mmCIF file of C-alpha atoms in Angstrom:
data_model
loop_
_atom_site.group_PDB
_atom_site.id
_atom_site.type_symbol
_atom_site.label_atom_id
_atom_site.label_comp_id
_atom_site.label_asym_id
_atom_site.label_seq_id
_atom_site.Cartn_x
_atom_site.Cartn_y
_atom_site.Cartn_z
ATOM 1 C CA MET A 29 -40.102 -46.934 64.595
ATOM 2 C CA ARG A 30 -42.940 -48.202 66.773
ATOM 3 C CA LEU A 31 -40.707 -48.415 69.863
ATOM 4 C CA MET A 32 -39.373 -44.902 69.248
ATOM 5 C CA GLY A 33 -42.908 -43.536 68.825
ATOM 6 C CA ARG A 34 -44.169 -45.239 71.957
ATOM 7 C CA GLY A 35 -41.153 -44.015 73.928
ATOM 8 C CA LEU A 36 -41.918 -40.458 72.840
ATOM 9 C CA PHE A 37 -45.537 -40.909 73.916
ATOM 10 C CA VAL A 38 -44.508 -42.081 77.399
ATOM 11 C CA TRP A 39 -42.071 -39.164 77.773
ATOM 12 C CA LEU A 40 -44.715 -36.601 76.802
ATOM 13 C CA LEU A 41 -47.263 -38.207 79.130
ATOM 14 C CA ALA A 42 -44.842 -37.984 82.058
ATOM 15 C CA SER A 43 -44.071 -34.360 81.207
ATOM 16 C CA LEU A 44 -47.759 -33.435 81.247
ATOM 17 C CA VAL A 45 -48.342 -35.135 84.580
ATOM 18 C CA PHE A 46 -45.348 -33.739 86.469
ATOM 19 C CA THR A 47 -45.382 -30.149 85.170
ATOM 20 C CA ALA A 48 -48.647 -29.393 87.024
ATOM 21 C CA SER A 49 -47.912 -27.958 90.469
ATOM 22 C CA PRO A 50 -49.952 -28.978 93.553
ATOM 23 C CA ALA A 51 -51.562 -25.517 93.610
ATOM 24 C CA GLN A 52 -52.636 -25.910 90.000
ATOM 25 C CA ALA A 53 -54.034 -29.371 90.711
ATOM 26 C CA GLU A 54 -56.170 -28.011 93.575
ATOM 27 C CA GLU A 55 -57.603 -25.259 91.344
ATOM 28 C CA SER A 56 -58.304 -27.559 88.365
ATOM 29 C CA ARG A 57 -61.865 -28.071 87.253
ATOM 30 C CA PHE A 58 -63.123 -31.004 85.229
ATOM 31 C CA GLU A 59 -65.047 -30.973 81.995
ATOM 32 C CA LEU A 60 -66.699 -33.839 80.149
ATOM 33 C CA SER A 61 -67.346 -33.686 76.432
ATOM 34 C CA ALA A 62 -69.205 -35.865 73.936
ATOM 35 C CA PHE A 63 -69.132 -35.342 70.187
ATOM 36 C CA GLY A 64 -70.213 -36.693 66.851
ATOM 37 C CA ALA A 65 -67.766 -36.718 63.961
ATOM 38 C CA TYR A 66 -67.507 -37.122 60.225
ATOM 39 C CA ARG A 67 -64.114 -38.558 59.293
ATOM 40 C CA ASP A 68 -62.478 -38.710 55.893
ATOM 41 C CA GLY A 69 -61.263 -42.212 55.260
ATOM 42 C CA GLY A 70 -57.554 -41.867 54.670
ATOM 43 C CA GLU A 71 -55.569 -44.485 52.812
ATOM 44 C CA PHE A 72 -52.980 -47.209 53.241
ATOM 45 C CA ASP A 73 -49.969 -47.231 50.902
ATOM 46 C CA VAL A 74 -49.317 -50.893 50.105
ATOM 47 C CA ASN A 75 -47.146 -53.127 47.957
ATOM 48 C CA ASP A 76 -48.981 -54.690 45.006
ATOM 49 C CA ALA A 77 -48.104 -58.392 44.842
ATOM 50 C CA GLU A 78 -49.342 -58.683 41.239
ATOM 51 C CA THR A 79 -47.436 -55.780 39.678
ATOM 52 C CA GLY A 80 -44.567 -55.489 42.147
ATOM 53 C CA GLY A 81 -45.290 -51.779 42.445
ATOM 54 C CA GLU A 82 -47.139 -49.669 44.960
ATOM 55 C CA ARG A 83 -50.755 -48.558 45.238
ATOM 56 C CA SER A 84 -53.168 -47.055 47.736
ATOM 57 C CA ILE A 85 -56.192 -48.663 49.377
ATOM 58 C CA ASP A 86 -58.758 -46.198 50.684
ATOM 59 C CA LEU A 87 -60.914 -46.334 53.772
ATOM 60 C CA ASP A 88 -64.452 -45.053 53.241
ATOM 61 C CA ASP A 89 -65.513 -41.719 54.692
ATOM 62 C CA GLY A 90 -68.161 -41.943 57.383
ATOM 63 C CA ALA A 91 -69.615 -40.948 60.717
ATOM 64 C CA GLY A 92 -67.968 -41.561 64.066
ATOM 65 C CA TRP A 93 -68.222 -40.462 67.666
ATOM 66 C CA GLY A 94 -66.113 -39.865 70.728
ATOM 67 C CA GLY A 95 -65.709 -38.340 74.148
ATOM 68 C CA ALA A 96 -63.159 -36.422 76.194
ATOM 69 C CA VAL A 97 -62.121 -35.544 79.726
ATOM 70 C CA HIS A 98 -60.599 -32.088 80.308
ATOM 71 C CA ILE A 99 -58.683 -30.984 83.413
ATOM 72 C CA TYR A 100 -58.256 -27.215 83.548
ATOM 73 C CA ARG A 101 -54.748 -25.924 84.260
ATOM 74 C CA ASP A 102 -56.001 -22.323 84.283
ATOM 75 C CA PRO A 103 -58.920 -20.448 82.648
ATOM 76 C CA TRP A 104 -57.145 -20.463 79.270
ATOM 77 C CA SER A 105 -55.823 -24.025 79.003
ATOM 78 C CA TYR A 106 -56.562 -27.597 79.964
ATOM 79 C CA TYR A 107 -55.109 -31.074 79.751
ATOM 80 C CA GLU A 108 -57.148 -33.397 77.583
ATOM 81 C CA PHE A 109 -57.709 -37.109 77.132
ATOM 82 C CA PHE A 110 -60.024 -38.112 74.334
ATOM 83 C CA PHE A 111 -61.237 -41.139 72.438
ATOM 84 C CA SER A 112 -62.619 -41.165 68.895
ATOM 85 C CA THR A 113 -63.830 -44.104 66.817
ATOM 86 C CA GLN A 114 -65.203 -44.871 63.350
ATOM 87 C CA ASP A 115 -66.235 -47.996 61.417
ATOM 88 C CA ALA A 116 -65.484 -47.948 57.690
ATOM 89 C CA ASP A 117 -64.929 -50.375 54.820
ATOM 90 C CA LEU A 118 -61.689 -50.794 52.927
ATOM 91 C CA ASP A 119 -62.171 -50.174 49.213
ATOM 92 C CA PRO A 120 -63.709 -53.497 48.010
ATOM 93 C CA GLU A 121 -62.502 -52.968 44.432
ATOM 94 C CA ALA A 122 -58.907 -52.999 45.657
ATOM 95 C CA LEU A 123 -59.604 -56.255 47.530
ATOM 96 C CA GLY A 124 -61.204 -58.111 44.628
ATOM 97 C CA GLY A 125 -64.758 -57.372 45.742
ATOM 98 C CA ARG A 126 -64.156 -58.546 49.283
ATOM 99 C CA ARG A 127 -65.771 -56.485 52.079
ATOM 100 C CA VAL A 128 -63.594 -55.802 55.119
ATOM 101 C CA GLU A 129 -64.839 -53.391 57.797
ATOM 102 C CA VAL A 130 -62.139 -51.634 59.814
ATOM 103 C CA THR A 131 -62.656 -49.928 63.170
ATOM 104 C CA THR A 132 -60.186 -47.095 63.707
ATOM 105 C CA GLU A 133 -59.831 -45.878 67.291
ATOM 106 C CA TYR A 134 -57.757 -42.953 68.560
ATOM 107 C CA TYR A 135 -56.622 -42.663 72.184
ATOM 108 C CA GLN A 136 -55.001 -39.262 72.643
ATOM 109 C CA LEU A 137 -53.544 -37.193 75.474
ATOM 110 C CA GLY A 138 -52.398 -33.587 75.251
ATOM 111 C CA GLY A 139 -53.308 -29.991 75.881
ATOM 112 C CA THR A 140 -55.618 -27.267 74.587
ATOM 113 C CA LEU A 141 -55.266 -23.477 74.555
ATOM 114 C CA LEU A 142 -58.380 -21.263 74.636
ATOM 115 C CA PHE A 143 -58.576 -17.767 73.159
ATOM 116 C CA ASP A 144 -61.291 -15.205 73.911
ATOM 117 C CA VAL A 145 -62.737 -13.583 70.772
ATOM 118 C CA GLU A 146 -66.129 -12.353 71.961
ATOM 119 C CA PRO A 147 -68.183 -12.996 75.117
ATOM 120 C CA TRP A 148 -70.169 -15.504 73.077
ATOM 121 C CA LEU A 149 -67.205 -17.083 71.245
ATOM 122 C CA ARG A 150 -63.858 -18.685 72.067
ATOM 123 C CA THR A 151 -61.422 -20.394 69.720
ATOM 124 C CA TYR A 152 -59.105 -23.252 70.643
ATOM 125 C CA LEU A 153 -55.937 -25.000 69.516
ATOM 126 C CA SER A 154 -55.263 -28.589 70.594
ATOM 127 C CA LEU A 155 -52.161 -30.787 70.247
ATOM 128 C CA THR A 156 -52.111 -34.425 71.368
ATOM 129 C CA VAL A 157 -50.121 -37.646 71.153
ATOM 130 C CA GLY A 158 -51.278 -41.197 71.710
ATOM 131 C CA LEU A 159 -52.115 -44.466 70.018
ATOM 132 C CA THR A 160 -54.219 -45.632 67.083
ATOM 133 C CA ARG A 161 -55.862 -49.062 66.989
ATOM 134 C CA PHE A 162 -56.958 -50.606 63.705
ATOM 135 C CA LYS A 163 -59.331 -53.564 64.147
ATOM 136 C CA ALA A 164 -60.959 -55.844 61.575
ATOM 137 C CA ASP A 165 -62.970 -58.995 62.282
ATOM 138 C CA GLY A 166 -60.880 -62.122 61.847
ATOM 139 C CA TYR A 167 -57.549 -60.258 61.812
ATOM 140 C CA ASP A 168 -54.992 -59.228 64.413
ATOM 141 C CA THR A 169 -55.393 -55.745 65.897
ATOM 142 C CA GLU A 170 -52.748 -53.218 64.865
ATOM 143 C CA THR A 171 -51.649 -50.564 67.382
ATOM 144 C CA ASP A 172 -49.355 -47.705 66.365
ATOM 145 C CA PRO A 173 -48.212 -44.324 67.758
ATOM 146 C CA SER A 174 -50.058 -41.254 66.529
ATOM 147 C CA GLY A 175 -50.717 -37.580 67.114
ATOM 148 C CA SER A 176 -53.327 -34.977 66.280
ATOM 149 C CA LEU A 177 -53.764 -31.243 65.761
ATOM 150 C CA ALA A 178 -57.139 -29.517 66.114
ATOM 151 C CA LEU A 179 -58.632 -26.065 65.628
ATOM 152 C CA GLY A 180 -62.127 -25.151 66.729
ATOM 153 C CA LEU A 181 -64.822 -22.789 67.907
ATOM 154 C CA ARG A 182 -66.476 -22.854 71.314
ATOM 155 C CA PHE A 183 -69.829 -21.189 71.963
ATOM 156 C CA PRO A 184 -70.596 -20.787 75.710
ATOM 157 C CA LEU A 185 -74.226 -21.588 76.527
ATOM 158 C CA GLY A 186 -73.858 -20.627 80.169
ATOM 159 C CA ASP A 187 -71.306 -20.893 82.960
ATOM 160 C CA HIS A 188 -71.000 -24.668 82.681
ATOM 161 C CA VAL A 189 -72.053 -25.714 79.169
ATOM 162 C CA SER A 190 -70.619 -24.975 75.733
ATOM 163 C CA PHE A 191 -71.226 -26.088 72.160
ATOM 164 C CA ASP A 192 -68.051 -26.957 70.216
ATOM 165 C CA LEU A 193 -67.235 -27.194 66.520
ATOM 166 C CA GLY A 194 -63.829 -28.455 65.438
ATOM 167 C CA LEU A 195 -61.528 -29.765 62.748
ATOM 168 C CA ARG A 196 -58.902 -32.343 63.710
ATOM 169 C CA GLY A 197 -56.151 -33.986 61.692
ATOM 170 C CA TYR A 198 -54.524 -37.292 62.685
ATOM 171 C CA GLY A 199 -51.206 -38.809 61.704
ATOM 172 C CA THR A 200 -50.344 -42.434 62.543
ATOM 173 C CA LEU A 201 -46.864 -43.930 62.151
ATOM 174 C CA VAL A 202 -46.819 -47.430 60.650
ATOM 175 C CA ASP A 203 -43.936 -49.735 59.797
ATOM 176 C CA SER A 204 -43.085 -49.863 56.108
ATOM 177 C CA ASN A 205 -42.913 -53.234 54.294
ATOM 178 C CA THR A 206 -44.772 -54.965 57.099
ATOM 179 C CA GLY A 207 -47.857 -57.172 57.073
ATOM 180 C CA PHE A 208 -51.057 -55.439 58.205
ATOM 181 C CA PHE A 209 -54.271 -57.182 59.326
ATOM 182 C CA CYS A 210 -52.729 -60.638 59.638
ATOM 183 C CA ALA A 211 -54.436 -63.905 60.599
ATOM 184 C CA SER A 212 -53.369 -67.516 61.039
ATOM 185 C CA ALA A 213 -54.906 -70.124 58.745
ATOM 186 C CA GLY A 214 -53.811 -73.748 58.660
ATOM 187 C CA GLY A 215 -50.802 -72.967 60.809
ATOM 188 C CA GLU A 216 -49.599 -70.246 58.451
ATOM 189 C CA ALA A 217 -49.937 -66.473 58.813
ATOM 190 C CA ALA A 218 -51.553 -64.519 55.985
ATOM 191 C CA CYS A 219 -51.817 -60.742 55.840
ATOM 192 C CA LEU A 220 -54.454 -58.680 54.097
ATOM 193 C CA LEU A 221 -52.060 -55.806 53.308
ATOM 194 C CA GLU A 222 -48.315 -55.209 53.115
ATOM 195 C CA THR A 223 -47.617 -51.577 53.856
ATOM 196 C CA SER A 224 -45.195 -49.539 51.756
ATOM 197 C CA GLY A 225 -45.699 -46.130 53.413
ATOM 198 C CA ASN A 226 -44.708 -44.891 56.864
ATOM 199 C CA ALA A 227 -47.855 -43.012 57.835
ATOM 200 C CA VAL A 228 -51.643 -42.957 57.606
ATOM 201 C CA PHE A 229 -53.434 -39.591 57.689
ATOM 202 C CA GLN A 230 -57.069 -38.862 58.506
ATOM 203 C CA GLY A 231 -59.137 -35.791 59.265
ATOM 204 C CA GLU A 232 -62.486 -35.258 60.918
ATOM 205 C CA ALA A 233 -65.040 -32.551 61.603
ATOM 206 C CA THR A 234 -66.669 -32.648 65.040
ATOM 207 C CA ALA A 235 -69.654 -31.136 66.821
ATOM 208 C CA GLY A 236 -70.324 -31.693 70.506
ATOM 209 C CA ILE A 237 -71.323 -30.502 73.946
ATOM 210 C CA ALA A 238 -68.947 -29.885 76.856
ATOM 211 C CA VAL A 239 -70.142 -29.735 80.481
ATOM 212 C CA ARG A 240 -67.855 -28.215 83.114
ATOM 213 C CA PHE A 241 -67.928 -29.139 86.818
#
């Protein structure tokens, strides 16, 4: 599953790069964006070693931040690379009172369509693919293929600056029945979680500023 997802990511990346003509590349303009975010935690579906059944372990909701680079294909669309990150605790009750902080990072590449509504308002639709990294101190980093879909509002503040509000949903593919957040101790590997589901979903609300060059 991971190899298939990563192969799809590489194929889509190549498609985005080679579909732009030289004329389009010469006319492209760059835009840099920075944003703050509030992300809902999401959850991991895991196998319960005590009961033999399944249960969910939640990540806390919390604030995050990120940034993006946009390359305009034309006035109504642009290619996009963005990064978004958040630090949040796994539910300590599900871990026997143990506190484990997880950093979830999204690295995404895709495209955005812009729609004129009023002179002072544009809407946008964004679709991306990429990778998700889950990191926790003392444990191996987990990297899995992912994608996102976003809807938003853009308020131009001039010819080169805009204020953006958005909602973005993420889906990350994970291997089922596989150890997650593993570490070696005394020559033996121990894992914090054993996943039972195939995906982790999160959503976030964003607010930021974009500057066009």
